[in-house]
């Protein structure tokens, strides 16, 4: 299963990912992304894989990673 | 034919400067973490990147045009090593510096995922050097130097960048200003001053 890993030490809460992947992520009150399903490493549904890849690519801090587990 | 090359080189140089100005403004805009000009943040970031790639295309045109131009007599060597040109070495050399910096910035951006965010960001700071160098290069050399229209374009570009940088260093820039405030225990400051 593909999961989205967010490196919290790198993330600066610029919110690009919450725009590109709004089906999975929302901004908390400080602009940091949190997953809608409440897990720390949310599962990426297959139809959203391309959107997730784009979010990973555009993150200005390189804080996002797709992991398989 | 030689005249055509000369016009082409001049025109593409000016277009590259305008594009670089847009790139700097959009880069600062995307750094803010806000939507800018009514665009969502991801769009600002994409426009920043695409305008930069377009600037590279025009800059390549500018340089290639000059390489084949019989007046400028640019050598391949002059693209890498600044200030050794035959024609107005100082001003031409600034062009070389700007070109080399831009190549470094773009290449590290394209390889960002391999190099890591630290290296990429460090090199990206050079943009603040690259842009003024490009502006000076345009003001100091070339046939269009001193024309009213080039002054108008240059001053407009400078105004845009100065405004963006002013916003960048102002407290209103960050979307969550309170977050950036880092408080240190007074005890630590005392220890440090001892
Ligand atoms: S795009 Fe990157 S830096 Fe911005 S909020 Fe998402 S993970 Fe954090």
GROMACS .gro file of C-alpha atoms and ligand atoms in nm:
model
  271
    1UNK     CA    1   0.000   0.000   0.000
    2UNK     CA    2   0.124   0.348  -0.079
    3UNK     CA    3   0.128   0.583   0.215
    4UNK     CA    4   0.212   0.949   0.242
    5UNK     CA    5   0.489   1.021   0.487
    6UNK     CA    6   0.522   1.377   0.619
    7UNK     CA    7   0.856   1.475   0.766
    8UNK     CA    8   0.743   1.715   1.036
    9UNK     CA    9   1.091   1.842   1.107
   10UNK     CA   10   1.125   1.957   0.745
   11UNK     CA   11   0.771   2.081   0.681
   12UNK     CA   12   0.724   2.455   0.706
   13UNK     CA   13   0.349   2.459   0.661
   14UNK     CA   14   0.346   2.635   0.327
   15UNK     CA   15   0.030   2.454   0.237
   16UNK     CA   16   0.104   2.349  -0.119
   17UNK     CA   17   0.025   1.989  -0.039
   18UNK     CA   18  -0.308   2.070   0.121
   19UNK     CA   19  -0.407   2.239  -0.204
   20UNK     CA   20  -0.278   1.966  -0.432
   21UNK     CA   21  -0.409   1.683  -0.217
   22UNK     CA   22  -0.712   1.829  -0.049
   23UNK     CA   23  -0.891   1.495  -0.061
   24UNK     CA   24  -0.640   1.365   0.193
   25UNK     CA   25  -0.505   1.665   0.379
   26UNK     CA   26  -0.634   1.969   0.565
   27UNK     CA   27  -0.443   2.256   0.718
   28UNK     CA   28  -0.432   2.283   1.092
   29UNK     CA   29  -0.463   2.626   1.250
   30UNK     CA   30  -0.090   2.692   1.193
   31UNK     CA   31  -0.095   2.591   0.829
   32UNK     CA   32   0.056   2.246   0.874
   33UNK     CA   33  -0.100   1.955   0.689
   34UNK     CA   34  -0.288   1.688   0.881
   35UNK     CA   35  -0.449   1.387   0.725
   36UNK     CA   36  -0.824   1.381   0.711
   37UNK     CA   37  -0.841   1.024   0.836
   38UNK     CA   38  -0.644   1.111   1.147
   39UNK     CA   39  -0.353   0.874   1.080
   40UNK     CA   40   0.006   0.999   1.077
   41UNK     CA   41   0.088   0.815   0.754
   42UNK     CA   42  -0.233   0.817   0.551
   43UNK     CA   43  -0.293   0.558   0.281
   44UNK     CA   44  -0.299   0.705  -0.071
   45UNK     CA   45  -0.600   0.567  -0.261
   46UNK     CA   46  -0.496   0.451  -0.612
   47UNK     CA   47  -0.692   0.724  -0.797
   48UNK     CA   48  -0.500   0.986  -0.599
   49UNK     CA   49  -0.152   0.849  -0.662
   50UNK     CA   50  -0.070   1.097  -0.937
   51UNK     CA   51  -0.194   1.387  -0.727
   52UNK     CA   52   0.014   1.258  -0.437
   53UNK     CA   53   0.323   1.235  -0.659
   54UNK     CA   54   0.269   1.592  -0.771
   55UNK     CA   55   0.238   1.710  -0.411
   56UNK     CA   56   0.560   1.529  -0.322
   57UNK     CA   57   0.734   1.690  -0.618
   58UNK     CA   58   0.612   2.043  -0.545
   59UNK     CA   59   0.672   2.055  -0.170
   60UNK     CA   60   0.924   2.339  -0.128
   61UNK     CA   61   1.083   2.172   0.171
   62UNK     CA   62   1.102   1.818   0.027
   63UNK     CA   63   0.912   1.712   0.336
   64UNK     CA   64   0.684   1.459   0.168
   65UNK     CA   65   0.759   1.105   0.065
   66UNK     CA   66   0.559   0.817  -0.071
   67UNK     CA   67   0.633   0.496   0.114
   68UNK     CA   68   0.513   0.142   0.056
   69UNK     CA   69   0.413  -0.046   0.362
   70UNK     CA   70   2.187   3.829  -4.154
   71UNK     CA   71   2.438   3.954  -3.901
   72UNK     CA   72   2.203   4.240  -3.820
   73UNK     CA   73   1.920   3.997  -3.760
   74UNK     CA   74   2.133   3.808  -3.510
   75UNK     CA   75   2.218   4.128  -3.331
   76UNK     CA   76   1.853   4.232  -3.302
   77UNK     CA   77   1.762   3.885  -3.187
   78UNK     CA   78   2.032   3.882  -2.921
   79UNK     CA   79   1.927   4.221  -2.789
   80UNK     CA   80   1.558   4.144  -2.788
   81UNK     CA   81   1.596   3.808  -2.618
   82UNK     CA   82   1.821   3.965  -2.355
   83UNK     CA   83   1.552   4.218  -2.264
   84UNK     CA   84   1.280   3.951  -2.257
   85UNK     CA   85   1.501   3.737  -2.032
   86UNK     CA   86   1.538   4.027  -1.787
   87UNK     CA   87   1.162   4.082  -1.774
   88UNK     CA   88   1.104   3.710  -1.722
   89UNK     CA   89   1.368   3.693  -1.449
   90UNK     CA   90   1.193   3.980  -1.275
   91UNK     CA   91   0.866   3.787  -1.286
   92UNK     CA   92   1.049   3.479  -1.156
   93UNK     CA   93   1.194   3.668  -0.859
   94UNK     CA   94   0.860   3.826  -0.769
   95UNK     CA   95   0.675   3.495  -0.797
   96UNK     CA   96   0.952   3.320  -0.605
   97UNK     CA   97   0.911   3.563  -0.316
   98UNK     CA   98   0.535   3.526  -0.350
   99UNK     CA   99   0.552   3.148  -0.324
  100UNK     CA  100   0.785   3.174  -0.027
  101UNK     CA  101   0.518   3.372   0.156
  102UNK     CA  102   0.290   3.069   0.182
  103UNK     CA  103   0.000   3.288   0.073
  104UNK     CA  104  -0.200   3.303  -0.243
  105UNK     CA  105  -0.066   3.585  -0.457
  106UNK     CA  106  -0.250   3.782  -0.729
  107UNK     CA  107  -0.553   3.568  -0.651
  108UNK     CA  108  -0.369   3.251  -0.754
  109UNK     CA  109  -0.359   2.944  -0.532
  110UNK     CA  110  -0.020   2.870  -0.381
  111UNK     CA  111   0.061   2.570  -0.598
  112UNK     CA  112  -0.010   2.780  -0.907
  113UNK     CA  113   0.227   3.054  -0.790
  114UNK     CA  114   0.496   2.791  -0.743
  115UNK     CA  115   0.433   2.636  -1.084
  116UNK     CA  116   0.433   2.975  -1.257
  117UNK     CA  117   0.758   3.060  -1.082
  118UNK     CA  118   0.916   2.745  -1.217
  119UNK     CA  119   0.777   2.775  -1.568
  120UNK     CA  120   0.871   3.141  -1.602
  121UNK     CA  121   1.223   3.047  -1.492
  122UNK     CA  122   1.248   2.776  -1.757
  123UNK     CA  123   1.120   3.021  -2.018
  124UNK     CA  124   1.380   3.275  -1.905
  125UNK     CA  125   1.647   3.010  -1.963
  126UNK     CA  126   1.520   2.961  -2.318
  127UNK     CA  127   1.543   3.333  -2.393
  128UNK     CA  128   1.879   3.359  -2.225
  129UNK     CA  129   2.004   3.072  -2.440
  130UNK     CA  130   1.880   3.266  -2.743
  131UNK     CA  131   2.059   3.577  -2.621
  132UNK     CA  132   2.387   3.392  -2.573
  133UNK     CA  133   2.371   3.185  -2.891
  134UNK     CA  134   2.285   3.495  -3.092
  135UNK     CA  135   2.594   3.669  -2.954
  136UNK     CA  136   2.816   3.367  -3.014
  137UNK     CA  137   2.745   3.389  -3.384
  138UNK     CA  138   2.738   3.765  -3.402
  139UNK     CA  139   3.031   3.929  -3.575
  140UNK     CA  140   3.031   4.244  -3.361
  141UNK     CA  141   3.014   4.089  -3.018
  142UNK     CA  142   3.277   3.824  -3.097
  143UNK     CA  143   3.180   3.623  -2.796
  144UNK     CA  144   3.380   3.307  -2.745
  145UNK     CA  145   3.255   2.991  -2.576
  146UNK     CA  146   3.509   3.065  -2.310
  147UNK     CA  147   3.331   3.393  -2.228
  148UNK     CA  148   3.020   3.202  -2.125
  149UNK     CA  149   3.205   3.053  -1.830
  150UNK     CA  150   3.484   3.292  -1.736
  151UNK     CA  151   3.376   3.650  -1.669
  152UNK     CA  152   3.563   3.976  -1.730
  153UNK     CA  153   3.799   3.851  -1.999
  154UNK     CA  154   3.589   3.954  -2.300
  155UNK     CA  155   3.718   4.178  -2.575
  156UNK     CA  156   3.421   4.411  -2.580
  157UNK     CA  157   3.341   4.609  -2.261
  158UNK     CA  158   3.480   4.331  -2.041
  159UNK     CA  159   3.325   4.459  -1.718
  160UNK     CA  160   2.967   4.481  -1.843
  161UNK     CA  161   2.993   4.171  -2.054
  162UNK     CA  162   3.151   3.994  -1.757
  163UNK     CA  163   2.847   4.077  -1.544
  164UNK     CA  164   2.639   3.901  -1.807
  165UNK     CA  165   2.864   3.597  -1.775
  166UNK     CA  166   2.832   3.600  -1.396
  167UNK     CA  167   2.453   3.624  -1.421
  168UNK     CA  168   2.443   3.343  -1.676
  169UNK     CA  169   2.660   3.112  -1.465
  170UNK     CA  170   2.456   3.184  -1.153
  171UNK     CA  171   2.132   3.115  -1.334
  172UNK     CA  172   2.265   2.787  -1.472
  173UNK     CA  173   2.363   2.684  -1.118
  174UNK     CA  174   2.023   2.781  -0.978
  175UNK     CA  175   1.826   2.602  -1.250
  176UNK     CA  176   2.039   2.286  -1.253
  177UNK     CA  177   2.022   2.247  -0.874
  178UNK     CA  178   1.646   2.303  -0.890
  179UNK     CA  179   1.601   2.033  -1.149
  180UNK     CA  180   1.812   1.795  -0.938
  181UNK     CA  181   1.652   1.908  -0.614
  182UNK     CA  182   1.528   1.563  -0.519
  183UNK     CA  183   1.877   1.416  -0.543
  184UNK     CA  184   2.070   1.705  -0.389
  185UNK     CA  185   1.842   1.754  -0.091
  186UNK     CA  186   1.665   2.066   0.027
  187UNK     CA  187   1.969   2.216   0.201
  188UNK     CA  188   2.196   2.238  -0.102
  189UNK     CA  189   1.911   2.346  -0.324
  190UNK     CA  190   1.808   2.627  -0.091
  191UNK     CA  191   2.165   2.749  -0.039
  192UNK     CA  192   2.218   2.779  -0.415
  193UNK     CA  193   1.873   2.931  -0.460
  194UNK     CA  194   1.975   3.227  -0.244
  195UNK     CA  195   2.211   3.323  -0.527
  196UNK     CA  196   1.904   3.445  -0.714
  197UNK     CA  197   1.931   3.764  -0.511
  198UNK     CA  198   2.274   3.815  -0.665
  199UNK     CA  199   2.184   3.690  -1.012
  200UNK     CA  200   1.900   3.933  -1.071
  201UNK     CA  201   2.084   4.262  -0.992
  202UNK     CA  202   2.382   4.141  -1.192
  203UNK     CA  203   2.156   4.080  -1.492
  204UNK     CA  204   1.999   4.424  -1.449
  205UNK     CA  205   2.337   4.598  -1.437
  206UNK     CA  206   2.460   4.401  -1.736
  207UNK     CA  207   2.166   4.529  -1.937
  208UNK     CA  208   2.211   4.888  -1.824
  209UNK     CA  209   2.584   4.893  -1.883
  210UNK     CA  210   2.629   4.737  -2.222
  211UNK     CA  211   2.466   4.683  -2.558
  212UNK     CA  212   2.337   4.910  -2.830
  213UNK     CA  213   2.020   4.992  -2.638
  214UNK     CA  214   2.209   5.122  -2.338
  215UNK     CA  215   2.075   5.460  -2.234
  216UNK     CA  216   1.761   5.449  -2.449
  217UNK     CA  217   1.446   5.570  -2.277
  218UNK     CA  218   1.262   5.246  -2.336
  219UNK     CA  219   1.534   5.030  -2.184
  220UNK     CA  220   1.548   5.262  -1.884
  221UNK     CA  221   1.171   5.236  -1.851
  222UNK     CA  222   1.180   4.855  -1.860
  223UNK     CA  223   1.476   4.837  -1.625
  224UNK     CA  224   1.324   5.076  -1.372
  225UNK     CA  225   0.990   4.897  -1.382
  226UNK     CA  226   1.165   4.566  -1.320
  227UNK     CA  227   1.370   4.718  -1.039
  228UNK     CA  228   1.057   4.866  -0.883
  229UNK     CA  229   0.883   4.529  -0.888
  230UNK     CA  230   1.175   4.348  -0.726
  231UNK     CA  231   1.235   4.619  -0.466
  232UNK     CA  232   0.866   4.609  -0.371
  233UNK     CA  233   0.872   4.230  -0.345
  234UNK     CA  234   1.191   4.226  -0.136
  235UNK     CA  235   1.048   4.501   0.085
  236UNK     CA  236   0.745   4.284   0.146
  237UNK     CA  237   0.969   3.983   0.204
  238UNK     CA  238   1.159   4.151   0.489
  239UNK     CA  239   0.852   4.317   0.643
  240UNK     CA  240   0.677   4.154   0.940
  241UNK     CA  241   0.359   4.129   0.731
  242UNK     CA  242   0.524   3.869   0.507
  243UNK     CA  243   0.478   3.548   0.704
  244UNK     CA  244   0.134   3.395   0.704
  245UNK     CA  245   0.172   3.299   1.068
  246UNK     CA  246   0.398   3.567   1.214
  247UNK     CA  247   0.346   3.444   1.567
  248UNK     CA  248   0.484   3.105   1.470
  249UNK     CA  249   0.818   3.246   1.369
  250UNK     CA  250   0.871   3.410   1.706
  251UNK     CA  251   1.110   3.194   1.897
  252UNK     CA  252   1.130   3.260   2.265
  253UNK     CA  253   1.437   3.165   2.457
  254UNK     CA  254   1.436   3.118   2.831
  255UNK     CA  255   1.592   3.427   2.996
  256UNK     CA  256   1.819   3.191   3.188
  257UNK     CA  257   1.988   3.086   2.861
  258UNK     CA  258   2.049   3.445   2.755
  259UNK     CA  259   2.207   3.517   3.091
  260UNK     CA  260   2.429   3.214   3.058
  261UNK     CA  261   2.533   3.315   2.709
  262UNK     CA  262   2.623   3.669   2.809
  263UNK     CA  263   2.844   3.549   3.089
  264LIG     S1  264   0.400   2.133   0.087
  264LIG    FE1  265   0.566   2.057   0.215
  264LIG     S2  266   0.626   2.229   0.345
  264LIG    FE2  267   0.426   2.275   0.256
  264LIG     S3  268   0.279   2.210   0.412
  264LIG    FE3  269   0.306   2.041   0.267
  264LIG     S4  270   0.469   1.915   0.354
  264LIG    FE4  271   0.476   2.111   0.460
   0.00000   0.00000   0.00000
